[in-house]
Structures are given as structure tokens and as C-alpha cells.
Short mmCIF file of C-alpha atoms and ligand atoms in Angstrom, two decimals:
data_model
loop_
_atom_site.label_atom_id
_atom_site.label_comp_id
_atom_site.label_asym_id
_atom_site.label_seq_id
_atom_site.Cartn_x
_atom_site.Cartn_y
_atom_site.Cartn_z
CA MET A 1 69.48 120.30 -16.75
CA THR A 2 68.84 116.93 -18.08
CA GLU A 3 66.21 115.06 -15.66
CA HIS A 4 67.05 112.82 -14.04
CA ARG A 5 64.49 110.02 -14.49
CA SER A 6 65.67 110.68 -18.25
CA VAL A 7 68.90 109.68 -17.14
CA GLU A 8 68.09 106.39 -16.25
CA ALA A 9 66.18 106.43 -19.75
CA GLU A 10 69.53 106.63 -20.51
CA LEU A 11 71.83 104.99 -19.05
CA ALA A 12 70.38 101.54 -19.13
CA ALA A 13 69.70 102.21 -23.03
CA LEU A 14 73.52 103.49 -23.48
CA LEU A 15 75.36 101.75 -21.33
CA PRO A 16 75.57 97.92 -22.42
CA GLY A 17 77.95 98.88 -25.29
CA TRP A 18 79.99 101.27 -22.89
CA LEU A 19 80.64 99.42 -20.27
CA PRO A 20 82.72 96.43 -21.80
CA ALA A 21 84.70 98.64 -23.51
CA GLN A 22 86.18 100.16 -19.90
CA ARG A 23 89.06 98.24 -18.24
CA TRP A 24 87.73 97.81 -15.08
CA PHE A 25 85.00 96.51 -15.62
CA ALA A 26 84.91 92.62 -14.53
CA GLY A 27 82.56 90.82 -16.87
CA LYS A 28 84.49 91.23 -20.25
CA ASP A 29 83.30 87.33 -20.09
CA ARG A 30 80.23 87.36 -21.63
CA PRO A 31 78.03 89.64 -23.37
CA VAL A 32 76.01 92.46 -21.49
CA GLY A 33 72.32 92.09 -21.34
CA GLU A 34 71.29 94.65 -19.18
CA VAL A 35 72.43 97.76 -16.91
CA ARG A 36 69.79 98.54 -14.69
CA PRO A 37 70.13 101.72 -12.59
CA VAL A 38 69.53 101.44 -8.79
CA ALA A 39 70.50 104.18 -7.43
CA LEU A 40 71.32 107.95 -8.00
CA THR A 41 73.10 110.70 -6.01
CA VAL A 42 72.77 113.93 -6.81
CA LEU A 43 76.20 115.64 -5.84
CA VAL A 44 76.42 119.03 -8.26
CA GLU A 45 73.20 120.19 -9.40
CA GLY A 46 72.08 121.84 -11.68
CA ASP A 47 74.24 122.87 -14.81
CA PRO A 48 77.28 121.17 -14.13
CA LEU A 49 75.33 118.28 -12.24
CA LEU A 50 77.17 115.41 -10.70
CA LEU A 51 75.92 112.60 -10.31
CA HIS A 52 76.27 108.90 -7.97
CA VAL A 53 74.86 105.98 -9.99
CA VAL A 54 75.08 102.21 -9.08
CA VAL A 55 74.15 100.11 -11.73
CA GLU A 56 72.87 96.77 -11.64
CA VAL A 57 75.17 94.77 -15.01
CA VAL A 58 73.40 91.75 -16.38
CA GLN A 59 74.96 88.96 -18.00
CA GLY A 60 72.86 85.96 -18.30
CA ASP A 61 72.36 84.42 -14.55
CA ARG A 62 74.69 86.56 -12.72
CA THR A 63 74.12 90.21 -11.83
CA GLU A 64 76.80 92.65 -10.62
CA PRO A 65 76.44 96.01 -9.26
CA TYR A 66 79.03 98.88 -10.36
CA GLN A 67 79.74 102.65 -9.85
CA LEU A 68 79.26 105.33 -12.02
CA LEU A 69 80.15 109.50 -12.11
CA VAL A 70 77.81 110.56 -14.65
CA GLY A 71 78.28 114.41 -16.02
CA SER A 72 76.53 116.70 -17.83
CA ARG A 73 76.47 120.42 -18.46
CA SER A 74 76.15 123.02 -21.20
CA GLN A 75 79.23 123.25 -22.08
CA PRO A 76 80.96 120.12 -23.52
CA PRO A 77 83.92 119.42 -21.14
CA GLU A 78 87.99 118.31 -21.82
CA ILE A 79 86.92 114.96 -21.51
CA PRO A 80 89.08 111.76 -23.35
CA SER A 81 86.19 110.99 -26.51
CA ALA A 82 86.10 107.16 -25.15
CA ALA A 83 84.52 109.21 -21.63
CA TRP A 84 81.24 110.61 -23.55
CA PHE A 85 78.47 107.01 -23.14
CA GLY A 86 77.48 107.66 -26.66
CA GLU A 87 77.72 110.31 -28.89
CA GLY A 88 75.49 113.37 -28.84
CA THR A 89 74.13 112.16 -25.63
CA GLY A 90 75.79 114.34 -23.36
CA LEU A 91 76.82 112.44 -20.80
CA TYR A 92 80.26 111.44 -19.43
CA GLU A 93 81.39 109.02 -16.98
CA ALA A 94 82.85 111.92 -15.18
CA SER A 95 85.69 110.57 -13.28
CA GLY A 96 88.05 112.93 -15.30
CA ASP A 97 86.28 116.21 -15.51
CA ALA A 98 88.60 117.98 -12.46
CA ASP A 99 85.45 120.55 -11.93
CA LEU A 100 83.42 117.97 -10.77
CA THR A 101 85.41 115.36 -8.78
CA ALA A 102 86.52 118.08 -6.17
CA VAL A 103 83.64 118.41 -4.80
CA LEU A 104 84.64 114.18 -3.48
CA LEU A 105 87.82 115.16 -1.01
CA ASP A 106 85.64 118.50 -0.44
CA ARG A 107 82.93 116.06 1.13
CA ILE A 108 85.64 113.36 2.89
CA ALA A 109 86.85 116.31 4.67
CA ALA A 110 84.07 118.08 6.07
CA GLY A 111 82.31 114.44 6.39
CA ALA A 112 79.10 115.43 4.68
CA ARG A 113 76.49 112.90 4.04
CA ALA A 114 74.59 112.34 0.01
CA GLY A 115 71.28 110.44 0.04
CA ALA A 116 72.68 106.59 1.36
CA LEU A 117 76.38 108.33 0.16
CA ARG A 118 78.95 109.00 4.26
CA PHE A 119 81.48 110.26 3.87
CA GLU A 120 84.42 110.25 6.04
CA PRO A 121 87.46 111.08 7.70
CA GLU A 122 89.32 107.92 9.43
CA PRO A 123 89.60 109.63 12.89
CA GLY A 124 91.36 112.34 14.28
CA GLU A 125 92.34 112.96 10.37
CA ALA A 126 92.07 116.88 9.13
CA LEU A 127 92.32 116.80 5.53
CA THR A 128 92.57 119.59 3.03
CA GLY A 129 89.41 120.76 0.74
CA GLY A 130 90.03 122.75 -2.66
CA LEU A 131 92.04 120.57 -4.05
CA ARG A 132 91.64 119.54 -7.85
CA ALA A 133 92.01 116.10 -8.68
CA ARG A 134 93.69 114.28 -11.95
CA PRO A 135 92.40 110.67 -12.86
CA ILE A 136 95.26 108.03 -12.55
CA THR A 137 96.48 107.08 -16.08
CA ALA A 138 97.40 103.27 -15.61
CA GLU A 139 95.43 100.27 -16.60
CA GLN A 140 93.11 99.08 -12.65
CA SER A 141 91.05 97.36 -12.41
CA ASN A 142 89.58 100.44 -10.54
CA THR A 143 89.71 104.37 -10.71
CA SER A 144 91.46 106.19 -8.98
CA LEU A 145 91.85 109.86 -8.31
CA VAL A 146 94.58 111.85 -7.67
CA TYR A 147 94.17 115.22 -5.54
CA GLY A 148 97.03 117.78 -6.05
CA GLY A 149 99.57 116.12 -5.47
CA GLN A 150 98.62 114.74 -1.86
CA TYR A 151 95.70 112.44 -1.17
CA ILE A 152 94.52 109.29 -4.03
CA LEU A 153 91.00 108.48 -3.87
CA LYS A 154 89.61 104.96 -5.35
CA LEU A 155 86.59 104.45 -6.66
CA PHE A 156 85.43 100.55 -6.49
CA ARG A 157 84.35 99.95 -9.85
CA LYS A 158 82.73 96.76 -9.33
CA LEU A 159 80.52 97.13 -5.99
CA SER A 160 79.72 94.22 -3.09
CA PRO A 161 78.19 94.47 0.73
CA GLY A 162 80.34 95.64 3.53
CA THR A 163 83.90 97.41 4.12
CA ASN A 164 85.73 96.37 0.86
CA LYS A 165 88.90 94.12 1.78
CA ASP A 166 91.31 96.49 0.53
CA LEU A 167 90.01 99.48 3.00
CA LEU A 168 89.19 96.48 5.98
CA ALA A 169 93.12 94.92 5.54
CA HIS A 170 94.70 98.68 4.89
CA ARG A 171 92.43 99.26 7.88
CA ALA A 172 93.77 96.87 9.99
CA LEU A 173 97.39 96.93 9.00
CA GLN A 174 97.65 100.62 9.85
CA ALA A 175 96.26 99.28 12.85
CA ALA A 176 99.46 97.10 13.02
CA GLY A 177 102.18 99.52 12.77
CA CYS A 178 102.41 98.65 9.63
CA ARG A 179 105.12 100.87 6.95
CA HIS A 180 104.21 99.01 3.77
CA VAL A 181 101.58 100.08 3.05
CA ALA A 182 100.02 103.61 2.28
CA ARG A 183 98.06 105.58 5.41
CA VAL A 184 94.41 105.31 4.81
CA VAL A 185 92.73 108.66 5.36
CA GLY A 186 89.39 108.23 4.77
CA SER A 187 86.39 106.66 3.42
CA ILE A 188 83.01 106.93 1.04
CA THR A 189 80.48 104.04 2.16
CA GLY A 190 77.37 103.81 -0.34
CA ALA A 191 74.63 101.29 0.62
CA LEU A 192 73.78 97.72 -1.39
CA ALA A 193 70.40 96.54 -0.80
CA GLY A 194 70.24 98.47 2.57
CA GLU A 195 72.94 97.46 3.02
CA PRO A 196 76.90 99.31 4.07
CA ALA A 197 78.93 98.79 1.08
CA THR A 198 82.46 100.73 0.64
CA ILE A 199 82.41 102.52 -2.44
CA GLY A 200 86.15 104.62 -1.90
CA MET A 201 88.92 104.71 -0.49
CA LEU A 202 91.73 107.56 -0.05
CA GLN A 203 95.40 106.86 0.81
CA GLU A 204 98.07 109.51 1.12
CA TYR A 205 99.36 109.51 -2.26
CA LEU A 206 103.26 108.91 -2.37
CA PRO A 207 104.35 111.24 -5.56
CA ASP A 208 107.98 110.32 -5.56
CA ALA A 209 106.79 106.12 -5.35
CA VAL A 210 108.32 103.95 -8.66
CA ASP A 211 105.88 100.66 -9.20
CA GLY A 212 107.62 97.03 -8.82
CA TRP A 213 106.22 97.06 -12.56
CA ALA A 214 108.42 99.64 -14.22
CA MET A 215 111.57 99.12 -12.48
CA ALA A 216 111.91 95.35 -12.98
CA THR A 217 110.79 95.71 -16.27
CA THR A 218 113.64 98.93 -16.48
CA SER A 219 116.04 95.84 -15.21
CA VAL A 220 115.36 93.35 -17.20
CA ARG A 221 116.13 95.56 -20.66
CA ASP A 222 119.18 97.26 -18.76
CA LEU A 223 120.28 93.26 -18.76
CA MET A 224 119.51 92.85 -22.55
CA ALA A 225 120.99 96.01 -23.48
CA ASP A 226 124.63 94.69 -23.21
CA GLU A 227 124.92 91.15 -24.39
CA ASP A 228 127.79 89.73 -22.38
CA ARG A 229 126.82 90.56 -19.11
CA HIS A 230 124.97 88.21 -16.92
CA PRO A 231 121.81 89.31 -14.95
CA ASP A 232 124.29 89.96 -11.47
CA GLU A 233 126.99 91.53 -13.43
CA ALA A 234 124.31 94.39 -15.35
CA GLY A 235 124.56 97.48 -13.34
CA GLY A 236 120.67 96.95 -13.47
CA ASP A 237 120.25 94.43 -11.46
CA PHE A 238 117.46 94.08 -9.45
CA ALA A 239 118.37 91.56 -6.90
CA GLY A 240 118.97 93.79 -4.12
CA GLU A 241 114.95 95.29 -4.54
CA ALA A 242 114.02 91.60 -4.82
CA GLU A 243 115.44 90.99 -2.02
CA ARG A 244 114.32 93.79 -0.18
CA LEU A 245 111.15 93.13 -1.22
CA GLY A 246 110.25 89.74 -0.13
CA ALA A 247 110.65 90.48 3.90
CA ALA A 248 108.17 93.59 3.09
CA VAL A 249 105.83 91.00 2.15
CA ALA A 250 107.49 88.46 5.34
CA GLU A 251 106.12 91.27 7.64
CA VAL A 252 103.02 92.71 5.76
CA HIS A 253 101.67 88.20 6.53
CA ALA A 254 102.63 88.85 9.65
CA ASP A 255 100.58 91.76 10.87
CA LEU A 256 98.09 90.71 8.81
CA ALA A 257 97.83 87.89 11.20
CA ARG A 258 98.74 88.96 13.90
CA ALA A 259 96.33 91.50 12.78
CA LEU A 260 93.57 89.23 11.57
CA GLY A 261 93.96 86.33 13.13
CA THR A 262 94.86 82.61 11.52
CA GLU A 263 93.22 79.25 11.32
CA ALA A 264 94.93 75.68 10.86
CA VAL A 265 94.67 73.85 8.00
CA ASP A 266 93.67 70.43 8.25
CA ARG A 267 93.40 67.47 6.17
CA ALA A 268 89.46 68.78 4.62
CA GLU A 269 90.98 71.98 4.10
CA LEU A 270 93.89 70.92 2.26
CA ASP A 271 91.45 69.53 0.10
CA ARG A 272 89.20 72.15 -0.85
CA THR A 273 92.34 74.21 -1.95
CA VAL A 274 93.21 70.93 -3.77
CA GLN A 275 89.74 70.72 -5.82
CA ALA A 276 89.66 74.57 -6.31
CA MET A 277 92.56 74.56 -7.96
CA HIS A 278 90.89 71.58 -10.17
CA ASP A 279 87.88 73.30 -10.19
CA ARG A 280 89.54 76.89 -11.69
CA LEU A 281 91.72 74.52 -14.47
CA ASP A 282 87.96 72.58 -15.10
CA ARG A 283 86.81 76.69 -16.08
CA VAL A 284 89.51 78.58 -17.76
CA ALA A 285 90.57 75.40 -20.00
CA ALA A 286 86.90 75.09 -20.82
CA GLN A 287 87.07 79.28 -22.76
CA VAL A 288 91.04 78.77 -23.29
CA PRO A 289 91.48 75.51 -25.97
CA GLN A 290 95.46 76.50 -25.88
CA LEU A 291 95.22 74.90 -22.58
CA ALA A 292 94.02 71.96 -23.45
CA ALA A 293 97.82 70.28 -23.44
CA GLN A 294 98.26 71.11 -20.48
CA VAL A 295 95.91 69.86 -18.58
CA PRO A 296 97.42 67.02 -17.64
CA ALA A 297 100.20 67.87 -16.80
CA VAL A 298 98.74 70.49 -14.12
CA ARG A 299 96.20 68.50 -12.60
CA ALA A 300 99.67 65.90 -11.87
CA ALA A 301 101.04 68.63 -10.07
CA PHE A 302 97.77 69.68 -8.09
CA GLU A 303 97.35 65.75 -6.70
CA ALA A 304 100.96 66.30 -5.79
CA VAL A 305 99.95 68.42 -3.48
CA ARG A 306 97.09 65.82 -1.87
CA SER A 307 100.12 63.61 -1.09
CA ASP A 308 103.51 65.16 -0.54
CA GLY A 309 102.16 65.86 2.49
CA THR A 310 103.45 69.30 3.10
CA ALA A 311 100.88 71.67 5.14
CA PRO A 312 100.37 75.19 3.48
CA GLY A 313 101.20 76.79 7.34
CA PRO A 314 97.98 78.86 8.93
CA MET A 315 95.53 80.31 6.60
CA GLN A 316 94.64 84.26 7.41
CA TYR A 317 94.46 87.26 5.38
CA ILE A 318 96.89 87.80 2.16
CA HIS A 319 96.40 90.76 -0.47
CA GLY A 320 95.10 87.89 -2.73
CA ASP A 321 96.34 89.02 -6.34
CA LEU A 322 100.58 90.08 -5.31
CA HIS A 323 102.37 91.21 -8.89
CA LEU A 324 105.04 94.49 -9.17
CA GLY A 325 103.00 95.96 -10.19
CA GLN A 326 101.13 96.44 -6.58
CA VAL A 327 103.82 97.27 -5.03
CA LEU A 328 105.24 100.39 -4.99
CA ARG A 329 109.10 100.93 -3.97
CA THR A 330 109.47 104.89 -2.44
CA VAL A 331 112.28 106.20 -0.21
CA GLY A 332 111.39 104.22 2.72
CA GLY A 333 111.21 101.12 1.14
CA TRP A 334 108.51 98.68 -0.23
CA LEU A 335 105.04 99.50 -0.21
CA LEU A 336 102.26 97.40 -0.82
CA LEU A 337 98.82 97.97 -2.94
CA ASP A 338 95.84 97.00 -3.06
CA PHE A 339 94.52 94.02 -1.07
CA GLU A 340 91.51 93.39 -3.14
CA GLY A 341 92.53 90.00 -4.08
CA GLU A 342 92.03 88.77 -8.50
CA PRO A 343 89.20 91.81 -8.95
CA ALA A 344 87.60 88.28 -11.12
CA ALA A 345 86.51 86.42 -7.62
CA PRO A 346 83.59 86.75 -5.51
CA VAL A 347 83.43 88.07 -2.63
CA ALA A 348 83.59 86.13 -0.36
CA GLU A 349 86.60 84.15 -1.78
CA ARG A 350 87.99 86.67 -1.73
CA HIS A 351 87.70 88.10 1.67
CA ALA A 352 89.04 84.07 2.56
CA LEU A 353 91.78 83.10 4.54
CA ARG A 354 94.00 81.84 2.84
CA SER A 355 98.25 79.87 2.47
CA PRO A 356 100.24 83.33 2.17
CA LEU A 357 102.48 80.91 0.51
CA ARG A 358 100.17 82.19 -2.72
CA ASP A 359 101.18 85.43 -2.63
CA VAL A 360 104.97 84.79 -2.64
CA ALA A 361 103.74 82.39 -6.10
CA GLY A 362 101.86 85.15 -7.44
CA MET A 363 104.94 87.66 -7.17
CA LEU A 364 107.27 84.63 -8.89
CA ARG A 365 104.40 84.39 -11.32
CA SER A 366 105.47 88.53 -11.41
CA PHE A 367 109.39 88.14 -12.17
CA ASP A 368 108.07 85.54 -14.89
CA TYR A 369 106.65 88.07 -16.02
CA ALA A 370 108.80 91.53 -16.21
CA ALA A 371 111.01 88.89 -18.04
CA GLN A 372 109.21 87.34 -21.01
CA GLN A 373 107.00 90.70 -21.68
CA LEU A 374 110.10 91.68 -23.88
CA LEU A 375 109.61 88.27 -25.35
CA VAL A 376 105.82 89.35 -26.47
CA GLY A 377 105.26 89.65 -30.63
CA ARG A 378 108.84 88.32 -31.20
CA PRO A 379 109.32 84.54 -30.83
CA GLY A 380 111.95 83.11 -31.97
CA GLU A 381 114.69 84.19 -30.19
CA PRO A 382 116.24 81.89 -27.65
CA GLU A 383 119.75 84.56 -26.92
CA THR A 384 117.12 86.35 -25.36
CA ALA A 385 114.65 83.65 -24.42
CA THR A 386 117.99 82.43 -22.26
CA ARG A 387 118.64 85.46 -20.92
CA ALA A 388 115.24 86.25 -20.00
CA LEU A 389 115.48 83.14 -18.08
CA GLU A 390 118.75 84.06 -16.10
CA TRP A 391 116.78 87.66 -14.61
CA ALA A 392 113.90 85.72 -13.24
CA THR A 393 115.43 82.85 -11.59
CA ARG A 394 117.64 85.15 -10.44
CA ASN A 395 115.36 88.05 -8.64
CA ARG A 396 112.92 84.86 -8.17
CA ALA A 397 115.64 83.89 -5.59
CA ALA A 398 116.41 86.79 -4.15
CA PHE A 399 112.80 87.37 -3.61
CA CYS A 400 112.56 83.63 -2.07
CA ALA A 401 115.72 84.67 0.18
CA GLY A 402 114.18 87.80 1.65
CA TYR A 403 111.42 87.02 2.79
CA ALA A 404 112.58 83.83 4.63
CA GLY A 405 114.84 86.03 5.88
CA ALA A 406 112.41 88.91 8.06
CA ASP A 407 110.62 85.55 9.29
CA GLY A 408 106.48 85.78 7.77
CA PRO A 409 104.27 82.96 8.27
CA VAL A 410 105.26 80.18 5.93
CA GLY A 411 108.76 80.87 7.06
CA ASP A 412 111.47 79.24 3.46
CA PRO A 413 109.13 79.48 0.70
CA LEU A 414 111.09 77.32 -0.44
CA ALA A 415 110.84 74.82 1.99
CA HIS A 416 107.17 73.67 0.97
CA ALA A 417 108.28 73.44 -3.10
CA GLY A 418 104.89 70.97 -3.76
CA LEU A 419 102.35 73.35 -2.74
CA LEU A 420 104.75 76.13 -3.82
CA ARG A 421 104.91 75.50 -8.09
CA ALA A 422 100.87 74.11 -7.45
CA PHE A 423 100.16 77.72 -6.44
CA GLU A 424 101.88 79.14 -9.24
CA LEU A 425 100.26 77.53 -11.79
CA ASP A 426 96.87 77.74 -10.24
CA LYS A 427 98.11 81.67 -10.97
CA ALA A 428 99.17 81.18 -14.10
CA VAL A 429 96.07 79.48 -14.82
CA TYR A 430 94.36 82.06 -13.39
CA GLU A 431 96.73 84.45 -15.83
CA VAL A 432 95.75 82.32 -18.93
CA ALA A 433 91.79 82.99 -18.22
CA TYR A 434 92.96 86.96 -18.15
CA GLU A 435 95.34 87.46 -20.03
CA HIS A 436 92.49 85.51 -22.86
CA ALA A 437 89.62 87.87 -21.60
CA ASN A 438 91.87 91.69 -21.18
CA ARG A 439 95.50 91.32 -23.52
CA PRO A 440 95.30 88.37 -26.02
CA ASP A 441 99.02 88.70 -27.02
CA TRP A 442 100.42 88.63 -23.81
CA LEU A 443 98.68 84.87 -23.56
CA ALA A 444 101.93 82.97 -24.39
CA VAL A 445 103.51 85.12 -21.67
CA PRO A 446 101.38 81.92 -18.43
CA LEU A 447 101.12 79.27 -21.03
CA ALA A 448 104.68 79.43 -21.95
CA ALA A 449 105.34 78.85 -18.17
CA ILE A 450 102.86 76.04 -17.61
CA ALA A 451 104.77 74.02 -19.95
CA ARG A 452 107.82 75.38 -18.33
CA SER A 453 107.26 74.19 -15.14
CA THR A 454 105.29 70.77 -16.27
CA ASP A 455 108.00 69.37 -18.43
CA GLY A 456 110.40 70.63 -15.40
CA GLY A 457 111.84 72.85 -17.11
CA GLU A 458 111.90 75.19 -14.01
N1 ADP B 1 99.66 105.67 -2.19
C1 ADP B 1 100.06 105.92 -3.46
N2 ADP B 1 100.77 107.35 -3.76
C2 ADP B 1 101.04 106.86 -5.31
N3 ADP B 1 100.09 105.83 -6.11
C3 ADP B 1 100.03 105.26 -5.82
C4 ADP B 1 99.30 104.85 -4.71
N4 ADP B 1 98.09 104.17 -4.51
C5 ADP B 1 98.49 103.60 -5.38
N5 ADP B 1 99.06 104.30 -6.74
C6 ADP B 1 98.82 103.70 -7.61
O1 ADP B 1 98.04 103.62 -8.22
C7 ADP B 1 98.67 102.24 -9.48
C8 ADP B 1 96.39 101.99 -8.50
O2 ADP B 1 96.65 101.75 -7.88
P1 ADP B 1 95.52 100.10 -7.66
O3 ADP B 1 95.47 99.92 -5.63
O4 ADP B 1 96.60 98.99 -8.20
O5 ADP B 1 94.37 100.16 -8.19
P2 ADP B 1 93.33 99.28 -9.08
O6 ADP B 1 92.42 98.83 -7.84
O7 ADP B 1 93.02 100.06 -10.19
O8 ADP B 1 94.40 97.92 -9.58
C9 ADP B 1 99.25 101.99 -8.08
O9 ADP B 1 99.86 101.12 -9.64
C10 ADP B 1 100.04 102.66 -8.34
O10 ADP B 1 100.79 103.02 -9.31
O1 LIG B 2 96.30 95.00 -10.76
P1 LIG B 2 94.97 94.40 -10.72
O2 LIG B 2 94.49 93.69 -9.66
O3 LIG B 2 93.74 94.88 -11.80
O4 LIG B 2 95.51 92.60 -11.73
C1 LIG B 2 95.52 92.41 -12.69
O5 LIG B 2 95.96 92.93 -14.44
C2 LIG B 2 97.96 92.89 -14.12
C3 LIG B 2 97.87 93.59 -15.44
O6 LIG B 2 97.83 95.14 -15.12
C4 LIG B 2 97.33 91.13 -14.07
O7 LIG B 2 98.49 90.45 -13.26
C5 LIG B 2 99.39 90.23 -14.74
O8 LIG B 2 100.39 91.32 -16.16
C6 LIG B 2 101.31 91.63 -14.75
C7 LIG B 2 102.35 92.22 -16.15
O9 LIG B 2 101.06 93.79 -16.13
C8 LIG B 2 102.51 90.56 -13.92
O10 LIG B 2 103.02 91.72 -13.02
C9 LIG B 2 101.78 89.26 -13.48
O11 LIG B 2 102.23 89.16 -12.15
C10 LIG B 2 100.13 89.79 -13.66
O12 LIG B 2 99.58 87.85 -13.36
C11 LIG B 2 96.65 90.19 -12.70
O13 LIG B 2 96.96 88.79 -13.39
C12 LIG B 2 95.74 90.68 -13.20
O14 LIG B 2 94.79 90.23 -11.54
#
């Protein structure tokens, strides 16, 4: 068995090289300096060994805590090579080791404790233990494990003190009787600087659900397969689903407002909102030179919000990073997932009350992405580009109609055109930074959207 002290030293040496390659690592914008293991909890003792480890990642003047599951065993497990922290070290990220991760569900079912970690079922939940887990392979900001097709456990990678917003929003919506979220059945709480901090959320798993991104991009492909048809004539038309999705988002907004409260917007708040959009634009333009040409026009769209006198409706808890990959179509309707907000946003910002129009703007951007992703790496196909725009226009309109019809807190989103446009541009600016750091090939998608919007082309 490896001594835990030497594990700490090995992790401190290996993680600065390993962390930046992880999809869920949120600090890709600057180099990793020191990585300090600050809390080790033994979950499985002996050989194999499973440790829960909290590390502090130092990047210049920024220090952020992340969690890892660290495995070690004399018989190497069958796990992807990328899970090894370094060649020949014997230490690996253990979320893919099904023999070890079973213990997490069992501990939640038992309401167990381990060091500072508290494993708890939600009140009244009787959970089935003894299930093996497989990690979800999709690109994610966190790591999720599916237990026997029954439960899904999300391990939040970047940690923050208090109840994670995803858990908080899910619990509030569930208590409000909302039919558009998956049931929360348990949680894991750790400690950060002596304060409780959510580290995991267990939910019912919906095995037959399909995510909105897969459905929408299938519809786009179907359209492209027949060049004589328009989106409303294609067999795979998505507009009915887009409209139902709009209604689901409006209902979730109404439930969040009822459950967690609202705040009226005054002039000062509107000014802060506009200033925050300018500030983000400054930060992103400094990192991504390709944005430079659009900056003046984007600024003008932000300023128009100040002068056009449209109030963004009451502020409330919102989803915060809504896109087609965050919604699941089940036989019973649409579900919204992952209420954490933008992965890069500081925790106070994620919990801040905001205009629900931001979520509408996020989803409208996503319809644009679903259409434009086909053009990534295929410039110079004007016919395809026109048809992609047609698809996006139809589905964006259907989404807004669904939202308006379900009487969400802002009524008809299109009645707030100036603000909606500003929020969409602000989101696209965020996406420019996101793509620049994570998927440079896709940078053209938000850049083209900004160009279209500021040329008055949308
Ligand atoms: N309750 C669920 N049932 C089925 N699949 C789910 C469920 N919750 C999440 N998923 C799947 O897991 C993926 C990642 O979930 P998400 O909450 O967005 O994690 P992350 O915060 O890591 O992005 C989703 O895109 C979805 O495919
Ligand atoms: O789902 P996450 O919380 O990890 O969100 C991050 O990653 C998303 C990509 O996976 C990113 O979304 C952007 O790309 C999507 C297509 O892949 C598109 O549908 C979204 O509209 C677009 O914003 C998201 O911005 C980021 O926070």
C-alpha cells in the first residue's frame, strides 16, 4: 500500500502536468503553478486503495479547490491511459474504476460519514446500494457516474463553499412540484476551510432520455440531406420540440421565481448589468484578437439597453448556462439539467439573481450553434449556410413562441428585443472565450453570430 504522505507529494508533483488536459478543468486560461493536496480522506483502505482528495490549484493570484478520486492498486485496473497521473506512478484518477466507485453510492444509501465527508440520502429516500458505476463519456464540466441505469452521481470538480447552486435549484424546483427536473435522491458534502461544501449530487437516472443537442443536430442533418426542402417541410423538423422546450423553460422560470424569490430591477441594477457586459467584452477582447473588429458594434448594442428604457423584468434565480446540451427529452417531456451556471463564473455571480431573459438568450444561441456546427471546417458553402440560418430562425422563433405561450416571468421574450439581443451578444462573447480556450476550431461559430447580429443580419 502506498503511504498517504507520499501520495500527497506525488500528487503535488504530477498534477500540474495532468490537470490542464482534463476537460473539466476550468483554469485553462493560464498556466498551473502549484497544486497542493489539502485534504485526503480514505474511502477504501488497503489494496486497492481509494482516496478522496481536495487539492488547491494555484494559478498566479488565483487559488481554486478541485476534488479528485485517487486510486492505487497492485493489479492495474483497465482504465483509459489518460486517467494515470503520470507514467509508472501507480496513481490514477479513479472515477473510471467501477470496483472502487461502487462505494460512493453505498455510502449515500447508508447515510455514512468518512472524515469530513457526509454522505446522505434525501429525506424519505430509500436507495438501492450494491450497483456498479460507469462514467458518462460526454464532454462535461464535472464527472458523472451512472449506477446500474438507476442513479446518476455528479461529482463537482471545482468546489465552492456552501450548497452548490445545481443542488439548491434542483431541491427548490422539486419542492415546488416542477415536472421539468430529474429527482434529487442524495448528496455528498465535504468541507472547505471548515465550511460545508457540496461535492456530489445523486439523481434518478433517465435511461431513455435523449439530449437536446443530439436531437437538434439530427434535425439539421436531416434537413441537409434533402436540398429541395425547407426546415418546415423536412421530416426531422424540430420546431414542435423547440416550442415545447420554450414552454418548459418558462415553467421552470416561474417555479424558480415562486420558490426562491424575485427582486425588482431599478436603474442602478440595469447600469450594473450593462457594465458587467462591457467588462466581459474587455476581458475577452484582450484574450482573443479575432474579436477586435466587432468590439465597437457590440458595445453599441450594450449601450442601447441603457437608453431604450426596457426593464429586464424582475431578477430571480435562473439556469445560468442554458443550452441544448443541458436539456433532456424524456417520454414525459423536457427536463433541464445542470443549474450551476457558467463554469468560469465566480460562485457569488452564479448565485446572483438575474434576468430570465439570459436563459432565453442562451438557448437562442444554442439553436444557432446546432445549425452552424455543420459548417465548422467547411467554409465557402453558401447554400448550406443559408439553409443553416433558415433552420435556426425557425427553431428560435418556435422556442420563443413556446416560452410566450406558457406565461413565463418575462412573458413574450420578443417583446424585449433590445435586451434579448444584448444578452445574446454577451453570451456569444462568453462563447468566444470558451471556444478559444477549449475548441479553437469552433471559434468561428460565435464570431460569425456576432458579425451577423451587429451587421443587422439576424
Ligand atoms: N438524470 C439524468 N438522466 C440521464 N442522463 C443524465 C441525467 N443527468 C445528466 N445526464 C447526462 O449527463 C450529462 C452531463 O450532465 P450535466 O449535469 O450537464 O453535467 P456537467 O455539469 O458535468 O456538464 C448530460 O448532458 C446528460 O446527457
Ligand atoms: O455544459 P457545460 O456546463 O460544460 O457548458 C460549457 O460547455 C458547452 C459545450 O459543451 C458550451 O456550450 C456551447 O457549445 C454548445 C455546443 O457544444 C452550444 O449548444 C452552446 O449554445 C454553446 O454555448 C457552454 O457555453 C459552456 O459553458
